[in-house]
Each structure stands twice: as C-alpha cells, then as structure tokens.
Tab-separated table of C-alpha atoms and ligand atoms in Angstrom:
chain	number	residue	atom	x	y	z
Y	1485	MET	CA	133.454	128.138	99.491
Y	1486	ALA	CA	131.916	126.598	102.949
Y	1487	ALA	CA	134.121	125.796	105.746
Y	1488	ARG	CA	133.532	122.494	106.325
Y	1489	SER	CA	134.106	120.921	110.158
Y	1490	ALA	CA	135.497	117.590	111.423
Y	1491	LEU	CA	132.005	116.832	112.646
Y	1492	PHE	CA	130.842	117.529	108.866
Y	1493	THR	CA	133.710	115.396	107.394
Y	1494	VAL	CA	132.452	112.244	109.521
Y	1495	MET	CA	129.044	112.826	108.283
Y	1496	GLU	CA	129.948	113.259	104.542
Y	1497	ARG	CA	132.398	109.974	104.621
Y	1498	ALA	CA	129.447	107.813	106.215
Y	1499	ALA	CA	127.076	109.315	103.465
Y	1500	ARG	CA	129.519	108.871	100.567
Y	1501	LYS	CA	130.166	105.379	101.561
Y	1502	ALA	CA	126.715	104.316	102.208
Y	1503	ALA	CA	125.698	105.873	98.880
Y	1504	ARG	CA	128.124	103.805	96.701
Y	1505	SER	CA	126.450	100.594	97.768
Y	1506	LEU	CA	123.108	102.420	97.505
Y	1507	VAL	CA	123.723	103.242	94.006
Y	1508	ARG	CA	124.934	100.296	92.988
Y	1509	ASP	CA	122.002	98.186	94.396
Y	1510	PHE	CA	119.556	100.439	92.708
Y	1511	GLY	CA	121.357	99.583	89.436
Y	1512	GLU	CA	119.915	95.958	90.281
Y	1513	VAL	CA	116.746	96.996	91.319
Y	1514	GLU	CA	115.885	98.483	88.047
Y	1515	GLN	CA	116.858	94.956	86.135
Y	1516	LEU	CA	114.706	93.303	88.962
Y	1517	GLN	CA	111.585	95.513	88.057
Y	1518	VAL	CA	110.582	92.825	85.411
Y	1519	SER	CA	111.110	90.151	87.445
Y	1520	VAL	CA	108.084	87.706	88.769
Y	1521	LYS	CA	109.796	87.963	92.067
Y	1522	GLY	CA	110.127	91.715	91.877
Y	1523	PRO	CA	113.181	93.511	94.073
Y	1524	GLY	CA	111.426	93.783	97.364
Y	1525	ASP	CA	113.879	91.438	99.314
Y	1526	PHE	CA	116.504	92.820	97.299
Y	1527	VAL	CA	115.362	96.615	98.536
Y	1528	SER	CA	115.418	95.413	102.182
Y	1529	THR	CA	118.725	94.001	102.175
Y	1530	ALA	CA	120.054	97.175	100.612
Y	1531	ASP	CA	118.322	99.255	103.112
Y	1532	LEU	CA	119.978	97.172	105.908
Y	1533	ALA	CA	123.480	97.365	104.481
Y	1534	ALA	CA	123.387	101.008	103.694
Y	1535	GLU	CA	122.399	101.296	107.570
Y	1536	ARG	CA	125.229	99.270	108.711
Y	1537	THR	CA	127.785	101.242	106.742
Y	1538	LEU	CA	126.308	104.688	108.334
Y	1539	ARG	CA	126.339	103.051	111.809
Y	1540	GLU	CA	129.842	101.706	111.754
Y	1541	GLU	CA	131.422	105.060	109.714
Y	1542	LEU	CA	129.466	107.570	112.200
Y	1543	HIS	CA	130.715	104.963	115.266
Y	1544	LYS	CA	134.365	105.275	114.072
Y	1545	GLY	CA	134.221	109.111	113.761
Y	1546	ARG	CA	132.596	109.547	117.152
Y	1547	PRO	CA	132.493	106.530	119.235
Y	1548	THR	CA	130.544	107.793	122.043
Y	1549	TYR	CA	127.398	109.144	120.226
Y	1550	GLY	CA	124.544	107.429	120.770
Y	1551	PHE	CA	121.705	106.118	117.580
Y	1552	LEU	CA	118.329	106.661	116.673
Y	1553	MET	CA	118.162	104.545	113.033
Y	1554	GLU	CA	115.016	103.425	111.192
Y	1555	GLU	CA	115.740	99.669	110.964
Y	1556	SER	CA	117.965	99.133	114.023
Y	1557	GLY	CA	116.093	101.780	116.396
Y	1558	ASP	CA	117.608	103.466	119.524
Y	1559	SER	CA	121.105	103.268	121.367
Y	1560	ALA	CA	122.070	105.486	124.154
Y	1561	GLY	CA	125.507	106.510	123.898
Y	1562	ASP	CA	126.927	109.546	126.055
Y	1563	GLY	CA	123.207	110.583	127.120
Y	1564	HIS	CA	124.303	113.872	125.307
Y	1565	HIS	CA	124.724	113.263	121.659
Y	1566	ARG	CA	122.614	111.132	119.284
Y	1567	TRP	CA	122.597	110.228	115.166
Y	1568	ILE	CA	119.384	110.517	113.712
Y	1569	VAL	CA	119.347	108.255	110.364
Y	1570	ASP	CA	117.272	107.427	107.620
Y	1571	PRO	CA	119.654	105.149	105.517
Y	1572	LEU	CA	117.362	105.130	102.614
Y	1573	ASP	CA	114.147	107.888	102.414
Y	1574	GLY	CA	112.029	107.371	99.468
Y	1575	THR	CA	112.199	103.283	99.777
Y	1576	THR	CA	109.119	102.982	97.530
Y	1577	ASN	CA	110.804	105.116	94.710
Y	1578	PHE	CA	113.871	102.956	95.219
Y	1579	LEU	CA	111.885	99.479	95.070
Y	1580	HIS	CA	109.959	101.128	91.790
Y	1581	GLY	CA	113.197	102.014	90.054
Y	1582	ILE	CA	112.560	105.762	90.378
Y	1583	PRO	CA	115.696	107.393	91.085
Y	1584	HIS	CA	114.588	110.239	93.563
Y	1585	PHE	CA	115.877	108.927	96.927
Y	1586	CYS	CA	118.483	109.911	99.844
Y	1587	ILE	CA	120.191	109.261	102.890
Y	1588	SER	CA	119.517	111.523	105.863
Y	1589	ILE	CA	121.898	112.022	108.948
Y	1590	ALA	CA	121.274	114.320	111.646
Y	1591	LEU	CA	123.193	114.735	115.022
Y	1592	GLU	CA	121.088	115.848	118.163
Y	1593	ARG	CA	123.297	117.244	120.779
Y	1594	ASP	CA	121.351	117.874	124.315
Y	1595	LYS	CA	117.792	117.662	122.662
Y	1596	GLN	CA	118.678	120.092	119.834
Y	1597	ILE	CA	119.519	119.200	116.150
Y	1598	VAL	CA	123.080	120.877	115.699
Y	1599	ALA	CA	123.755	119.464	112.325
Y	1600	GLY	CA	122.042	117.542	109.078
Y	1601	LEU	CA	122.945	116.188	105.957
Y	1602	ILE	CA	120.838	114.946	103.066
Y	1603	TYR	CA	122.446	113.344	100.006
Y	1604	ASP	CA	120.776	112.672	96.967
Y	1605	PRO	CA	123.150	110.264	95.362
Y	1606	MET	CA	121.457	109.940	91.808
Y	1607	ARG	CA	122.131	113.516	91.404
Y	1608	ASP	CA	125.117	113.987	93.597
Y	1609	GLU	CA	123.550	116.460	95.491
Y	1610	MET	CA	124.471	117.076	99.245
Y	1611	PHE	CA	122.332	119.510	101.369
Y	1612	TRP	CA	123.909	120.128	104.458
Y	1613	ALA	CA	124.190	122.335	107.570
Y	1614	GLU	CA	125.583	123.375	110.895
Y	1615	LYS	CA	123.502	125.175	113.392
Y	1616	GLY	CA	124.704	128.884	113.240
Y	1617	HIS	CA	126.997	128.493	110.162
Y	1618	GLY	CA	124.306	128.373	107.018
Y	1619	ALA	CA	123.357	125.829	104.534
Y	1620	TYR	CA	124.546	124.593	101.588
Y	1621	VAL	CA	124.166	122.400	98.452
Y	1622	ASN	CA	127.249	120.925	97.503
Y	1623	ASP	CA	129.712	124.063	98.099
Y	1624	ARG	CA	126.692	126.654	97.038
Y	1625	ARG	CA	125.398	128.590	99.682
Y	1626	MET	CA	121.447	127.821	100.054
Y	1627	ARG	CA	118.472	130.091	100.994
Y	1628	VAL	CA	114.748	129.390	101.056
Y	1629	SER	CA	112.813	131.358	98.304
Y	1630	ALA	CA	111.787	134.784	98.237
Y	1631	ARG	CA	108.411	134.176	97.172
Y	1632	SER	CA	105.657	135.747	99.315
Y	1633	LYS	CA	102.247	134.750	97.832
Y	1634	LEU	CA	100.706	131.800	98.376
Y	1635	ASP	CA	99.218	132.090	94.981
Y	1636	ASP	CA	102.869	131.781	93.251
Y	1637	ALA	CA	104.169	129.082	95.656
Y	1638	VAL	CA	104.721	125.177	94.842
Y	1639	ILE	CA	104.354	122.947	97.910
Y	1640	GLY	CA	105.551	120.041	98.382
Y	1641	THR	CA	103.747	117.154	100.652
Y	1642	GLY	CA	103.542	113.674	100.929
Y	1643	ILE	CA	100.051	111.565	100.595
Y	1644	PRO	CA	99.184	109.198	103.230
Y	1645	PHE	CA	98.902	105.145	101.936
Y	1646	ARG	CA	97.218	102.176	103.042
Y	1647	GLU	CA	96.257	101.971	106.743
Y	1648	ARG	CA	98.321	105.157	107.168
Y	1649	GLY	CA	96.670	108.539	108.258
Y	1650	ASP	CA	93.382	109.817	107.727
Y	1651	HIS	CA	92.847	110.106	104.130
Y	1652	PRO	CA	89.622	112.013	103.933
Y	1653	ARG	CA	91.037	114.538	106.488
Y	1654	TYR	CA	94.076	114.388	103.994
Y	1655	LEU	CA	92.307	115.267	101.080
Y	1656	ALA	CA	90.239	117.768	102.647
Y	1657	MET	CA	93.700	119.930	103.405
Y	1658	LEU	CA	95.231	118.828	100.199
Y	1659	GLU	CA	92.163	120.422	98.216
Y	1660	ALA	CA	92.428	123.597	100.278
Y	1661	VAL	CA	96.193	123.845	99.334
Y	1662	MET	CA	95.368	122.951	95.419
Y	1663	GLY	CA	93.089	126.089	95.534
Y	1664	LYS	CA	95.333	128.434	96.715
Y	1665	THR	CA	99.189	127.995	95.503
Y	1666	ALA	CA	100.434	127.580	91.677
Y	1667	GLY	CA	100.973	123.728	92.347
Y	1668	VAL	CA	101.499	120.552	94.714
Y	1669	ARG	CA	104.156	118.001	94.275
Y	1670	ARG	CA	104.511	114.640	96.055
Y	1671	MET	CA	108.026	113.136	95.183
Y	1672	GLY	CA	108.219	110.468	97.436
Y	1673	ALA	CA	111.223	111.150	100.000
Y	1674	ALA	CA	110.303	113.450	102.912
Y	1675	ALA	CA	113.726	114.299	103.640
Y	1676	LEU	CA	114.543	115.810	100.054
Y	1677	ASP	CA	111.466	117.609	100.129
Y	1678	LEU	CA	112.757	119.607	102.989
Y	1679	ALA	CA	115.867	120.151	101.472
Y	1680	TYR	CA	114.021	121.366	98.297
Y	1681	VAL	CA	112.197	123.996	100.738
Y	1682	ALA	CA	115.654	125.087	102.142
Y	1683	ALA	CA	117.218	124.898	98.372
Y	1684	GLY	CA	114.219	127.496	97.041
Y	1685	ARG	CA	112.970	124.863	94.793
Y	1686	TYR	CA	109.596	124.332	96.881
Y	1687	ASP	CA	108.367	127.499	98.824
Y	1688	GLY	CA	106.765	125.304	101.426
Y	1689	PHE	CA	105.914	121.319	102.542
Y	1690	PHE	CA	103.747	119.749	104.820
Y	1691	GLU	CA	103.091	116.177	105.611
Y	1692	PHE	CA	101.610	114.061	108.489
Y	1693	GLY	CA	102.489	110.519	110.313
Y	1694	LEU	CA	106.444	111.300	109.508
Y	1695	SER	CA	109.169	109.849	111.720
Y	1696	PRO	CA	112.172	111.658	113.707
Y	1697	TRP	CA	114.574	110.232	111.080
Y	1698	ASP	CA	112.522	111.571	108.296
Y	1699	VAL	CA	112.616	115.494	109.318
Y	1700	ALA	CA	115.728	115.607	111.665
Y	1701	ALA	CA	118.353	116.635	109.424
Y	1702	GLY	CA	115.738	119.051	107.281
Y	1703	ILE	CA	114.861	120.545	110.307
Y	1704	VAL	CA	118.314	122.254	110.867
Y	1705	ILE	CA	118.775	122.973	107.251
Y	1706	ILE	CA	115.742	124.562	106.444
Y	1707	ARG	CA	116.349	126.560	109.603
Y	1708	GLU	CA	119.715	127.763	108.451
Y	1709	ALA	CA	118.561	128.584	105.282
Y	1710	GLY	CA	116.373	131.222	106.591
Y	1711	GLY	CA	113.109	128.815	106.738
Y	1712	PHE	CA	110.747	127.942	109.346
Y	1713	VAL	CA	109.376	124.720	110.652
Y	1714	GLU	CA	107.028	123.503	113.092
Y	1715	ALA	CA	104.529	120.929	113.512
Y	1716	LEU	CA	100.722	121.552	112.437
Y	1717	GLY	CA	99.194	124.256	114.760
Y	1718	GLY	CA	102.641	125.548	115.937
Y	1719	LYS	CA	102.764	124.017	119.451
Y	1720	GLY	CA	104.325	120.478	118.968
Y	1721	ASP	CA	107.778	119.886	118.242
Y	1722	PRO	CA	108.243	119.277	114.602
Y	1723	LEU	CA	111.058	116.256	115.364
Y	1724	ASN	CA	108.470	114.338	117.344
Y	1725	ASP	CA	104.902	115.225	116.671
Y	1726	GLY	CA	104.641	113.570	113.307
Y	1727	SER	CA	103.213	116.524	111.598
Y	1728	ILE	CA	105.413	119.194	109.824
Y	1729	VAL	CA	104.901	122.057	107.987
Y	1730	ALA	CA	107.544	124.196	106.822
Y	1731	ALA	CA	107.964	127.073	104.474
Y	1732	THR	CA	109.582	130.630	104.128
Y	1733	ASP	CA	108.544	133.128	107.007
Y	1734	ARG	CA	106.165	135.019	104.647
Y	1735	LEU	CA	104.505	131.651	103.789
Y	1736	LEU	CA	104.571	129.710	107.070
Y	1737	LYS	CA	101.414	131.516	108.713
Y	1738	PRO	CA	99.357	131.080	105.597
Y	1739	LEU	CA	100.150	127.549	104.843
Y	1740	GLY	CA	99.338	126.570	108.367
Y	1741	GLU	CA	96.364	128.833	108.526
Y	1742	THR	CA	95.088	127.105	105.239
Y	1743	LEU	CA	95.793	123.437	106.569
Y	1744	LEU	CA	93.961	124.458	110.147
Y	1745	ALA	CA	90.807	125.700	108.489
Y	1746	ALA	CA	90.728	122.727	106.164
Y	1747	ALA	CA	90.940	120.436	108.998
Y	1748	ALA	CA	88.633	122.187	111.043
Y	1749	ALA	CA	85.951	122.476	108.696
Y	1750	HIS	CA	86.357	118.283	107.965
Y	1751	ASP	CA	86.194	117.561	111.846
Y	1752	ARG	CA	82.907	119.547	111.655
Y	1753	GLY	CA	81.684	117.691	108.985
L	2458	IPD	C1	108.889	107.519	103.526
L	2458	IPD	C2	109.211	108.608	102.808
L	2458	IPD	C3	107.683	109.538	102.170
L	2458	IPD	C4	106.741	109.436	103.086
L	2458	IPD	C5	106.299	108.548	103.797
L	2458	IPD	C6	107.941	108.243	104.749
L	2458	IPD	P1	110.724	105.993	103.616
L	2458	IPD	O1	110.108	107.381	104.089
L	2458	IPD	O2	109.578	109.941	103.004
L	2458	IPD	O3	107.923	110.644	101.223
L	2458	IPD	O4	105.534	110.281	102.581
L	2458	IPD	O5	106.015	109.121	104.907
L	2458	IPD	O6	107.660	107.268	105.541
L	2458	IPD	O7	109.991	104.615	104.139
L	2458	IPD	O8	110.776	105.804	102.095
L	2458	IPD	O9	112.080	105.721	104.501
L	2459	CA	CA1	112.153	107.938	105.579
C-alpha cells in the first residue's frame, strides 16, 4: 500500500473534484456529437471549469504556490513552488466522444519537478509519484517494462496536425520507428502516454512540440518508475524543450538514435 503524503492528498482532492465535472460534461459531449452546432463551445467551457476547480483546490491546499496552467497561464506565487497543470489533456478525444483523456498536475520546487499526478477518470486510474518515493497506479507500485529489444517494443507517439510541426520530418522518424518495433500507438493524450510508459504498457514514447503542462507530471512519474526521459538528442530540458523521448533504460538509446538518424537523413535530403 502506497504511503500518501499531505501534498499528495491536496493533489488528489483537486483532481477528483475537477474530474467529476469533466465526466459529467463528457456525457453531454457524447450527446452533442450529432447536433449541427457540435460540442466545440461546450468543451471549451468544460476545460475552463476544470481548470478553475483545480486552481481553487490547489490554492486552498497550498496558498503560496504559483501556477503554470494551459488556459490561464502563469502566476508567480512564492518564487519556489509552482503547480504545472493541464486540466484536460486529450481535448480532441474529449471533443469527439473518445473516452481517453486526463487531468495532469505536477509540482515544481526550485526548478525541479518533485511530484506528479495523472488521472484518467474514465478508467479511474490515478498514476502518481513523489520524487524519491516510487511511482504508483492507484495503490499499486509501477515499474517500467523489462523489454530490452526495440524489436519487441510498443512505442507511443503524438502525430502533429494542421500547422503544428514539420510533417515530412516527423513522418521520416515515424517510418524508422515503424520498421524497428512491434508497433506504434497514437492514443491522443500525451500525459497518459507518459503514464503508460511508467506503467510498462508502452516501452517508449516520443513527440515534438509539446508544452510543459503536457509532460511535467509524466517526467517525474516515469523517473520514479525506473524509466528515463530526455529531450531529443539528450541535451535540452524535456520540460521546456518541446521534444521528448521516454523509455526504459535499455531502450532510450536505441530509440533516440533511431529518431536522430532518421531526422538527419531527412535533413540531408
Ligand atoms: C494534446 C494531447 C495530444 C498531443 C498534443 C497535445 P491537449 O494536448 O496531449 O496527445 O499530441 O500535442 O497538445 O491539447 O489535448 O491538452
Ligand atoms: Ca495537453
């Protein structure tokens, strides 16, 4: 049984309260799929309501901490602590009535992520970790997978869309990964993708163009589950770089090298 700290209790309470309204709203969204107007405005309202609840609850639990939130941006707080929050990751899934989305909450202390929580309310799965204390899904300890060959690996990714990212370059990297692994998945919620690496469901994950709120909680959860996370090429900070490559210890290098080699070949033309 996982020992839950006072800090975790604050995060859990906030997540569960915001999740209740998201789940209620998701029920409405499912009905609205067939309406002419569509569920668009309704989803933005649901997203904002979840963000408001999270902000209120986290503020109540830790009144001096600052915030970085997807919809309402940055607020400084005590200058040491900052909540990094995505109230609804997987918005496109939510909008389309696909039951795969989550709430992601991380706590940064003096520029280090020290706690993370990712909650999938449709499956009632809470992935969480505090630095130095291991990673859990609900009450169960999590470890990354033991697979050691890329050949056996299932890799998660996020496919860029519309004006986001360099599509041909991404496709060159995706093709290289497709040729070397047991399969690639695109489930549509980056925070949950990272949680799945921590849970040993995926053996690795890569995406480009992500924001800190997409990855902050996942970074600490994967590391506490024994996995590794870096920016593509290994030099940048995965929280702020936008690019992220995550995997087990034995797969991080081959996955990173596969991506880099494909990008370099693409860039050479
Ligand atoms: C998106 C999801 C998606 C990823 C996008 C993100 P949002 O976040 O995590 O899986 O591919 O890059 O922006 O918009 O649903 O919060
Ligand atoms: Ca997101």
